[in-house]
PDB file of N, CA, C and O and ligand atoms in Angstrom:
ATOM      1  N   MET A   1      90.628 107.719 104.021  1.00  0.00           N
ATOM      2  CA  MET A   1      91.955 107.171 104.660  1.00  0.00           C
ATOM      3  C   MET A   1      92.800 106.810 103.532  1.00  0.00           C
ATOM      4  O   MET A   1      92.409 105.884 102.778  1.00  0.00           O
ATOM      5  N   SER A   2      94.009 107.298 103.391  1.00  0.00           N
ATOM      6  CA  SER A   2      94.926 106.887 102.476  1.00  0.00           C
ATOM      7  C   SER A   2      95.851 105.807 102.950  1.00  0.00           C
ATOM      8  O   SER A   2      96.097 105.607 104.060  1.00  0.00           O
ATOM      9  N   ARG A   3      96.143 104.932 101.964  1.00  0.00           N
ATOM     10  CA  ARG A   3      96.913 103.786 102.296  1.00  0.00           C
ATOM     11  C   ARG A   3      98.268 103.839 101.447  1.00  0.00           C
ATOM     12  O   ARG A   3      98.234 103.985 100.253  1.00  0.00           O
ATOM     13  N   ILE A   4      99.396 103.414 102.145  1.00  0.00           N
ATOM     14  CA  ILE A   4     100.596 103.254 101.426  1.00  0.00           C
ATOM     15  C   ILE A   4     100.836 101.980 100.773  1.00  0.00           C
ATOM     16  O   ILE A   4     100.560 100.928 101.573  1.00  0.00           O
ATOM     17  N   GLU A   5     101.228 102.058  99.451  1.00  0.00           N
ATOM     18  CA  GLU A   5     101.448 100.853  98.790  1.00  0.00           C
ATOM     19  C   GLU A   5     102.903 100.754  98.344  1.00  0.00           C
ATOM     20  O   GLU A   5     103.505 101.757  97.895  1.00  0.00           O
ATOM     21  N   VAL A   6     103.574  99.623  98.601  1.00  0.00           N
ATOM     22  CA  VAL A   6     105.073  99.564  98.273  1.00  0.00           C
ATOM     23  C   VAL A   6     105.211  98.349  97.159  1.00  0.00           C
ATOM     24  O   VAL A   6     104.719  97.331  97.384  1.00  0.00           O
ATOM     25  N   ASP A   7     105.887  98.698  96.154  1.00  0.00           N
ATOM     26  CA  ASP A   7     106.245  97.769  95.110  1.00  0.00           C
ATOM     27  C   ASP A   7     107.553  97.290  95.649  1.00  0.00           C
ATOM     28  O   ASP A   7     108.612  97.855  95.377  1.00  0.00           O
ATOM     29  N   ARG A   8     107.620  96.046  96.247  1.00  0.00           N
ATOM     30  CA  ARG A   8     108.813  95.562  96.755  1.00  0.00           C
ATOM     31  C   ARG A   8     109.853  95.096  95.746  1.00  0.00           C
ATOM     32  O   ARG A   8     111.165  95.174  96.069  1.00  0.00           O
ATOM     33  N   ASP A   9     109.404  94.919  94.493  1.00  0.00           N
ATOM     34  CA  ASP A   9     110.283  94.591  93.445  1.00  0.00           C
ATOM     35  C   ASP A   9     111.086  95.852  93.140  1.00  0.00           C
ATOM     36  O   ASP A   9     112.195  95.836  92.607  1.00  0.00           O
ATOM     37  N   ARG A  10     110.527  96.960  93.222  1.00  0.00           N
ATOM     38  CA  ARG A  10     111.314  98.269  92.858  1.00  0.00           C
ATOM     39  C   ARG A  10     112.143  98.824  93.979  1.00  0.00           C
ATOM     40  O   ARG A  10     113.168  99.556  93.669  1.00  0.00           O
ATOM     41  N   CYS A  11     111.818  98.597  95.273  1.00  0.00           N
ATOM     42  CA  CYS A  11     112.501  99.274  96.362  1.00  0.00           C
ATOM     43  C   CYS A  11     113.942  98.849  96.411  1.00  0.00           C
ATOM     44  O   CYS A  11     114.222  97.738  96.349  1.00  0.00           O
ATOM     45  N   VAL A  12     114.780  99.760  96.404  1.00  0.00           N
ATOM     46  CA  VAL A  12     116.208  99.392  96.660  1.00  0.00           C
ATOM     47  C   VAL A  12     116.895  99.761  97.947  1.00  0.00           C
ATOM     48  O   VAL A  12     118.086  99.734  98.040  1.00  0.00           O
ATOM     49  N   GLY A  13     115.959 100.144  98.831  1.00  0.00           N
ATOM     50  CA  GLY A  13     116.420 100.449 100.178  1.00  0.00           C
ATOM     51  C   GLY A  13     117.249 101.857 100.368  1.00  0.00           C
ATOM     52  O   GLY A  13     118.172 101.798 101.195  1.00  0.00           O
ATOM     53  N   SER A  14     116.957 102.708  99.461  1.00  0.00           N
ATOM     54  CA  SER A  14     117.849 103.938  99.497  1.00  0.00           C
ATOM     55  C   SER A  14     117.567 104.807 100.765  1.00  0.00           C
ATOM     56  O   SER A  14     118.494 105.575 101.293  1.00  0.00           O
ATOM     57  N   GLY A  15     116.475 104.684 101.378  1.00  0.00           N
ATOM     58  CA  GLY A  15     116.195 105.359 102.599  1.00  0.00           C
ATOM     59  C   GLY A  15     115.737 106.709 102.441  1.00  0.00           C
ATOM     60  O   GLY A  15     115.561 107.558 103.343  1.00  0.00           O
ATOM     61  N   THR A  16     115.472 107.194 101.226  1.00  0.00           N
ATOM     62  CA  THR A  16     114.948 108.436 100.992  1.00  0.00           C
ATOM     63  C   THR A  16     113.521 108.675 101.587  1.00  0.00           C
ATOM     64  O   THR A  16     113.468 109.727 102.238  1.00  0.00           O
ATOM     65  N   CYS A  17     112.795 107.718 101.596  1.00  0.00           N
ATOM     66  CA  CYS A  17     111.489 107.945 102.181  1.00  0.00           C
ATOM     67  C   CYS A  17     111.615 108.139 103.702  1.00  0.00           C
ATOM     68  O   CYS A  17     110.859 108.833 104.444  1.00  0.00           O
ATOM     69  N   GLU A  18     112.434 107.244 104.423  1.00  0.00           N
ATOM     70  CA  GLU A  18     112.811 107.348 105.721  1.00  0.00           C
ATOM     71  C   GLU A  18     113.369 108.786 106.205  1.00  0.00           C
ATOM     72  O   GLU A  18     112.866 109.328 107.159  1.00  0.00           O
ATOM     73  N   ALA A  19     114.091 109.442 105.178  1.00  0.00           N
ATOM     74  CA  ALA A  19     114.629 110.753 105.619  1.00  0.00           C
ATOM     75  C   ALA A  19     113.470 111.753 105.652  1.00  0.00           C
ATOM     76  O   ALA A  19     113.496 112.726 106.414  1.00  0.00           O
ATOM     77  N   LEU A  20     112.499 111.686 104.777  1.00  0.00           N
ATOM     78  CA  LEU A  20     111.459 112.572 104.623  1.00  0.00           C
ATOM     79  C   LEU A  20     110.319 112.304 105.696  1.00  0.00           C
ATOM     80  O   LEU A  20     109.595 113.158 106.046  1.00  0.00           O
ATOM     81  N   ALA A  21     110.066 111.114 105.843  1.00  0.00           N
ATOM     82  CA  ALA A  21     109.007 110.665 106.842  1.00  0.00           C
ATOM     83  C   ALA A  21     109.492 109.625 107.821  1.00  0.00           C
ATOM     84  O   ALA A  21     108.951 108.328 107.662  1.00  0.00           O
ATOM     85  N   PRO A  22     110.253 109.959 108.669  1.00  0.00           N
ATOM     86  CA  PRO A  22     110.924 108.882 109.571  1.00  0.00           C
ATOM     87  C   PRO A  22     109.890 108.269 110.586  1.00  0.00           C
ATOM     88  O   PRO A  22     110.260 107.078 111.000  1.00  0.00           O
ATOM     89  N   ASP A  23     108.784 108.829 110.817  1.00  0.00           N
ATOM     90  CA  ASP A  23     107.855 108.206 111.651  1.00  0.00           C
ATOM     91  C   ASP A  23     107.117 106.949 110.947  1.00  0.00           C
ATOM     92  O   ASP A  23     106.501 106.197 111.602  1.00  0.00           O
ATOM     93  N   VAL A  24     107.173 107.097 109.714  1.00  0.00           N
ATOM     94  CA  VAL A  24     106.305 106.235 108.832  1.00  0.00           C
ATOM     95  C   VAL A  24     107.125 105.109 108.240  1.00  0.00           C
ATOM     96  O   VAL A  24     106.770 103.999 108.311  1.00  0.00           O
ATOM     97  N   PHE A  25     108.302 105.522 107.698  1.00  0.00           N
ATOM     98  CA  PHE A  25     109.252 104.567 106.963  1.00  0.00           C
ATOM     99  C   PHE A  25     110.487 104.360 107.776  1.00  0.00           C
ATOM    100  O   PHE A  25     111.154 105.202 108.367  1.00  0.00           O
ATOM    101  N   GLU A  26     111.115 103.197 107.647  1.00  0.00           N
ATOM    102  CA  GLU A  26     112.377 102.876 108.277  1.00  0.00           C
ATOM    103  C   GLU A  26     112.975 101.643 107.292  1.00  0.00           C
ATOM    104  O   GLU A  26     112.209 100.624 107.027  1.00  0.00           O
ATOM    105  N   VAL A  27     114.204 101.978 106.955  1.00  0.00           N
ATOM    106  CA  VAL A  27     114.980 100.972 106.297  1.00  0.00           C
ATOM    107  C   VAL A  27     115.798 100.183 107.346  1.00  0.00           C
ATOM    108  O   VAL A  27     116.480 100.696 108.201  1.00  0.00           O
ATOM    109  N   ASP A  28     115.573  98.886 107.467  1.00  0.00           N
ATOM    110  CA  ASP A  28     116.101  98.169 108.708  1.00  0.00           C
ATOM    111  C   ASP A  28     117.488  97.689 108.178  1.00  0.00           C
ATOM    112  O   ASP A  28     118.149  97.996 107.242  1.00  0.00           O
ATOM    113  N   ASP A  29     118.266  97.044 109.183  1.00  0.00           N
ATOM    114  CA  ASP A  29     119.604  96.816 109.016  1.00  0.00           C
ATOM    115  C   ASP A  29     119.980  95.927 107.772  1.00  0.00           C
ATOM    116  O   ASP A  29     121.148  95.873 107.262  1.00  0.00           O
ATOM    117  N   ASP A  30     118.885  95.283 107.365  1.00  0.00           N
ATOM    118  CA  ASP A  30     119.137  94.369 106.052  1.00  0.00           C
ATOM    119  C   ASP A  30     118.731  95.158 104.843  1.00  0.00           C
ATOM    120  O   ASP A  30     118.805  94.485 103.734  1.00  0.00           O
ATOM    121  N   GLY A  31     118.402  96.339 104.997  1.00  0.00           N
ATOM    122  CA  GLY A  31     118.165  97.236 103.757  1.00  0.00           C
ATOM    123  C   GLY A  31     116.769  97.086 103.311  1.00  0.00           C
ATOM    124  O   GLY A  31     116.396  97.397 102.180  1.00  0.00           O
ATOM    125  N   VAL A  32     115.942  96.396 104.238  1.00  0.00           N
ATOM    126  CA  VAL A  32     114.466  96.177 103.883  1.00  0.00           C
ATOM    127  C   VAL A  32     113.553  97.361 104.540  1.00  0.00           C
ATOM    128  O   VAL A  32     113.634  97.688 105.709  1.00  0.00           O
ATOM    129  N   LEU A  33     112.699  97.783 103.612  1.00  0.00           N
ATOM    130  CA  LEU A  33     111.841  98.901 103.988  1.00  0.00           C
ATOM    131  C   LEU A  33     110.746  98.388 104.925  1.00  0.00           C
ATOM    132  O   LEU A  33     110.020  97.324 104.621  1.00  0.00           O
ATOM    133  N   VAL A  34     110.582  99.035 106.148  1.00  0.00           N
ATOM    134  CA  VAL A  34     109.542  98.693 107.072  1.00  0.00           C
ATOM    135  C   VAL A  34     108.524  99.855 107.115  1.00  0.00           C
ATOM    136  O   VAL A  34     109.055 101.133 107.216  1.00  0.00           O
ATOM    137  N   VAL A  35     107.318  99.631 106.804  1.00  0.00           N
ATOM    138  CA  VAL A  35     106.347 100.734 106.876  1.00  0.00           C
ATOM    139  C   VAL A  35     105.484 100.564 108.238  1.00  0.00           C
ATOM    140  O   VAL A  35     104.827  99.657 108.519  1.00  0.00           O
ATOM    141  N   HIS A  36     105.793 101.672 109.136  1.00  0.00           N
ATOM    142  CA  HIS A  36     105.243 101.552 110.450  1.00  0.00           C
ATOM    143  C   HIS A  36     103.789 101.787 110.444  1.00  0.00           C
ATOM    144  O   HIS A  36     103.113 101.373 111.352  1.00  0.00           O
ATOM    145  N   ARG A  37     103.417 102.741 109.579  1.00  0.00           N
ATOM    146  CA  ARG A  37     102.019 103.010 109.512  1.00  0.00           C
ATOM    147  C   ARG A  37     101.373 103.020 107.983  1.00  0.00           C
ATOM    148  O   ARG A  37     101.627 103.873 107.171  1.00  0.00           O
ATOM    149  N   GLU A  38     100.680 102.000 107.709  1.00  0.00           N
ATOM    150  CA  GLU A  38     100.338 101.782 106.321  1.00  0.00           C
ATOM    151  C   GLU A  38      99.240 102.883 105.977  1.00  0.00           C
ATOM    152  O   GLU A  38      98.975 103.123 104.818  1.00  0.00           O
ATOM    153  N   GLU A  39      98.549 103.131 106.971  1.00  0.00           N
ATOM    154  CA  GLU A  39      97.535 104.163 106.886  1.00  0.00           C
ATOM    155  C   GLU A  39      97.822 105.491 107.649  1.00  0.00           C
ATOM    156  O   GLU A  39      97.508 105.486 108.907  1.00  0.00           O
ATOM    157  N   PRO A  40      98.693 106.349 107.100  1.00  0.00           N
ATOM    158  CA  PRO A  40      99.201 107.433 108.006  1.00  0.00           C
ATOM    159  C   PRO A  40      98.123 108.347 108.407  1.00  0.00           C
ATOM    160  O   PRO A  40      97.121 108.449 107.710  1.00  0.00           O
ATOM    161  N   GLY A  41      98.379 109.014 109.452  1.00  0.00           N
ATOM    162  CA  GLY A  41      97.428 110.103 110.027  1.00  0.00           C
ATOM    163  C   GLY A  41      97.520 111.373 109.122  1.00  0.00           C
ATOM    164  O   GLY A  41      98.584 111.576 108.406  1.00  0.00           O
ATOM    165  N   GLU A  42      96.551 112.182 109.163  1.00  0.00           N
ATOM    166  CA  GLU A  42      96.457 113.388 108.428  1.00  0.00           C
ATOM    167  C   GLU A  42      97.696 114.281 108.551  1.00  0.00           C
ATOM    168  O   GLU A  42      98.174 114.876 107.695  1.00  0.00           O
ATOM    169  N   GLU A  43      98.273 114.300 109.812  1.00  0.00           N
ATOM    170  CA  GLU A  43      99.405 115.179 110.073  1.00  0.00           C
ATOM    171  C   GLU A  43     100.621 114.534 109.461  1.00  0.00           C
ATOM    172  O   GLU A  43     101.686 115.282 109.252  1.00  0.00           O
ATOM    173  N   GLU A  44     100.550 113.251 108.850  1.00  0.00           N
ATOM    174  CA  GLU A  44     101.727 112.832 108.400  1.00  0.00           C
ATOM    175  C   GLU A  44     101.751 112.782 106.882  1.00  0.00           C
ATOM    176  O   GLU A  44     102.687 112.379 106.185  1.00  0.00           O
ATOM    177  N   LEU A  45     100.460 113.110 106.370  1.00  0.00           N
ATOM    178  CA  LEU A  45     100.333 112.837 104.855  1.00  0.00           C
ATOM    179  C   LEU A  45     101.224 113.694 103.973  1.00  0.00           C
ATOM    180  O   LEU A  45     101.714 113.252 102.855  1.00  0.00           O
ATOM    181  N   ASP A  46     101.450 115.085 104.291  1.00  0.00           N
ATOM    182  CA  ASP A  46     102.367 115.783 103.557  1.00  0.00           C
ATOM    183  C   ASP A  46     103.739 115.200 103.396  1.00  0.00           C
ATOM    184  O   ASP A  46     104.308 115.068 102.216  1.00  0.00           O
ATOM    185  N   ASP A  47     104.342 114.699 104.554  1.00  0.00           N
ATOM    186  CA  ASP A  47     105.573 114.234 104.455  1.00  0.00           C
ATOM    187  C   ASP A  47     105.607 112.920 103.633  1.00  0.00           C
ATOM    188  O   ASP A  47     106.484 112.668 102.920  1.00  0.00           O
ATOM    189  N   VAL A  48     104.514 112.092 103.811  1.00  0.00           N
ATOM    190  CA  VAL A  48     104.422 110.885 103.042  1.00  0.00           C
ATOM    191  C   VAL A  48     104.283 111.110 101.531  1.00  0.00           C
ATOM    192  O   VAL A  48     104.906 110.485 100.662  1.00  0.00           O
ATOM    193  N   ARG A  49     103.652 112.198 101.080  1.00  0.00           N
ATOM    194  CA  ARG A  49     103.456 112.430  99.757  1.00  0.00           C
ATOM    195  C   ARG A  49     104.800 112.799  99.244  1.00  0.00           C
ATOM    196  O   ARG A  49     105.199 112.660  98.148  1.00  0.00           O
ATOM    197  N   ASP A  50     105.583 113.626 100.189  1.00  0.00           N
ATOM    198  CA  ASP A  50     106.942 114.135  99.718  1.00  0.00           C
ATOM    199  C   ASP A  50     107.734 112.796  99.427  1.00  0.00           C
ATOM    200  O   ASP A  50     108.505 112.747  98.425  1.00  0.00           O
ATOM    201  N   ALA A  51     107.765 111.830 100.321  1.00  0.00           N
ATOM    202  CA  ALA A  51     108.374 110.532 100.226  1.00  0.00           C
ATOM    203  C   ALA A  51     107.953 109.854  98.860  1.00  0.00           C
ATOM    204  O   ALA A  51     108.908 109.313  98.138  1.00  0.00           O
ATOM    205  N   VAL A  52     106.745 109.831  98.582  1.00  0.00           N
ATOM    206  CA  VAL A  52     106.288 109.099  97.417  1.00  0.00           C
ATOM    207  C   VAL A  52     106.787 109.814  96.134  1.00  0.00           C
ATOM    208  O   VAL A  52     107.353 109.050  95.255  1.00  0.00           O
ATOM    209  N   GLN A  53     106.863 111.100  96.182  1.00  0.00           N
ATOM    210  CA  GLN A  53     107.476 111.750  95.038  1.00  0.00           C
ATOM    211  C   GLN A  53     108.942 111.691  94.895  1.00  0.00           C
ATOM    212  O   GLN A  53     109.412 111.614  93.832  1.00  0.00           O
ATOM    213  N   ALA A  54     109.581 111.551  96.041  1.00  0.00           N
ATOM    214  CA  ALA A  54     111.062 111.469  95.992  1.00  0.00           C
ATOM    215  C   ALA A  54     111.608 110.275  95.892  1.00  0.00           C
ATOM    216  O   ALA A  54     112.854 110.065  95.563  1.00  0.00           O
ATOM    217  N   CYS A  55     110.961 109.087  95.994  1.00  0.00           N
ATOM    218  CA  CYS A  55     111.478 107.713  95.892  1.00  0.00           C
ATOM    219  C   CYS A  55     112.123 107.623  94.489  1.00  0.00           C
ATOM    220  O   CYS A  55     111.466 107.859  93.558  1.00  0.00           O
ATOM    221  N   PRO A  56     113.399 107.236  94.463  1.00  0.00           N
ATOM    222  CA  PRO A  56     114.194 107.149  93.159  1.00  0.00           C
ATOM    223  C   PRO A  56     113.686 106.221  92.216  1.00  0.00           C
ATOM    224  O   PRO A  56     113.927 106.265  91.065  1.00  0.00           O
ATOM    225  N   THR A  57     112.970 105.215  92.792  1.00  0.00           N
ATOM    226  CA  THR A  57     112.584 104.150  91.788  1.00  0.00           C
ATOM    227  C   THR A  57     111.043 104.012  91.701  1.00  0.00           C
ATOM    228  O   THR A  57     110.455 103.082  91.214  1.00  0.00           O
ATOM    229  N   ARG A  58     110.391 105.097  92.283  1.00  0.00           N
ATOM    230  CA  ARG A  58     108.994 105.070  92.124  1.00  0.00           C
ATOM    231  C   ARG A  58     108.245 103.730  92.737  1.00  0.00           C
ATOM    232  O   ARG A  58     107.299 103.274  92.198  1.00  0.00           O
ATOM    233  N   ALA A  59     108.795 103.420  93.876  1.00  0.00           N
ATOM    234  CA  ALA A  59     108.348 102.235  94.527  1.00  0.00           C
ATOM    235  C   ALA A  59     107.127 102.468  95.376  1.00  0.00           C
ATOM    236  O   ALA A  59     106.554 101.439  95.738  1.00  0.00           O
ATOM    237  N   LEU A  60     106.789 103.749  95.585  1.00  0.00           N
ATOM    238  CA  LEU A  60     105.806 104.018  96.617  1.00  0.00           C
ATOM    239  C   LEU A  60     104.650 104.616  95.898  1.00  0.00           C
ATOM    240  O   LEU A  60     104.777 105.400  94.924  1.00  0.00           O
ATOM    241  N   ALA A  61     103.386 104.392  96.405  1.00  0.00           N
ATOM    242  CA  ALA A  61     102.217 105.021  95.892  1.00  0.00           C
ATOM    243  C   ALA A  61     101.279 105.249  97.130  1.00  0.00           C
ATOM    244  O   ALA A  61     101.334 104.566  98.250  1.00  0.00           O
ATOM    245  N   LEU A  62     100.315 106.226  97.039  1.00  0.00           N
ATOM    246  CA  LEU A  62      99.395 106.384  97.948  1.00  0.00           C
ATOM    247  C   LEU A  62      97.987 106.297  97.362  1.00  0.00           C
ATOM    248  O   LEU A  62      97.734 106.917  96.378  1.00  0.00           O
ATOM    249  N   ALA A  63      97.295 105.313  97.954  1.00  0.00           N
ATOM    250  CA  ALA A  63      96.038 104.899  97.318  1.00  0.00           C
ATOM    251  C   ALA A  63      94.908 105.403  98.331  1.00  0.00           C
ATOM    252  O   ALA A  63      95.183 105.308  99.651  1.00  0.00           O
ATOM    253  N   ASP A  64      93.769 105.912  97.763  1.00  0.00           N
ATOM    254  CA  ASP A  64      92.668 106.386  98.670  1.00  0.00           C
ATOM    255  C   ASP A  64      91.779 105.280  98.994  1.00  0.00           C
ATOM    256  O   ASP A  64      91.728 104.208  98.390  1.00  0.00           O
TER     257      ASP A  64
HETATM  258  S1  SF4 B 101     112.695 105.926  98.837  1.00  0.00           S
HETATM  259 FE1  SF4 B 101     111.965 104.196  97.455  1.00  0.00          FE
HETATM  260  S2  SF4 B 101     113.713 102.979  97.093  1.00  0.00           S
HETATM  261 FE2  SF4 B 101     114.192 104.215  98.817  1.00  0.00          FE
HETATM  262  S3  SF4 B 101     113.685 102.908 100.561  1.00  0.00           S
HETATM  263 FE3  SF4 B 101     112.058 104.242 100.178  1.00  0.00          FE
HETATM  264  S4  SF4 B 101     110.573 102.919  98.833  1.00  0.00           S
HETATM  265 FE4  SF4 B 101     112.667 102.041  98.773  1.00  0.00          FE
END
């Protein structure tokens, strides 16, 4: 099971991750990232990997 890790000091609330994996990530009205599923399902992993790669500040990581 893979687990999403967020470096809150790095996240700038750009919403890139939400655009790529909207079921997993959401930037709330205050610009704070909410992770709906810290352990995404297999069917979500490709989108989550794309989001990890695309984050402009490298705030996301996927740990096994
Ligand atoms: S893409 Fe990165 S900086 Fe943007 S909201 Fe997601 S975690 Fe934060």
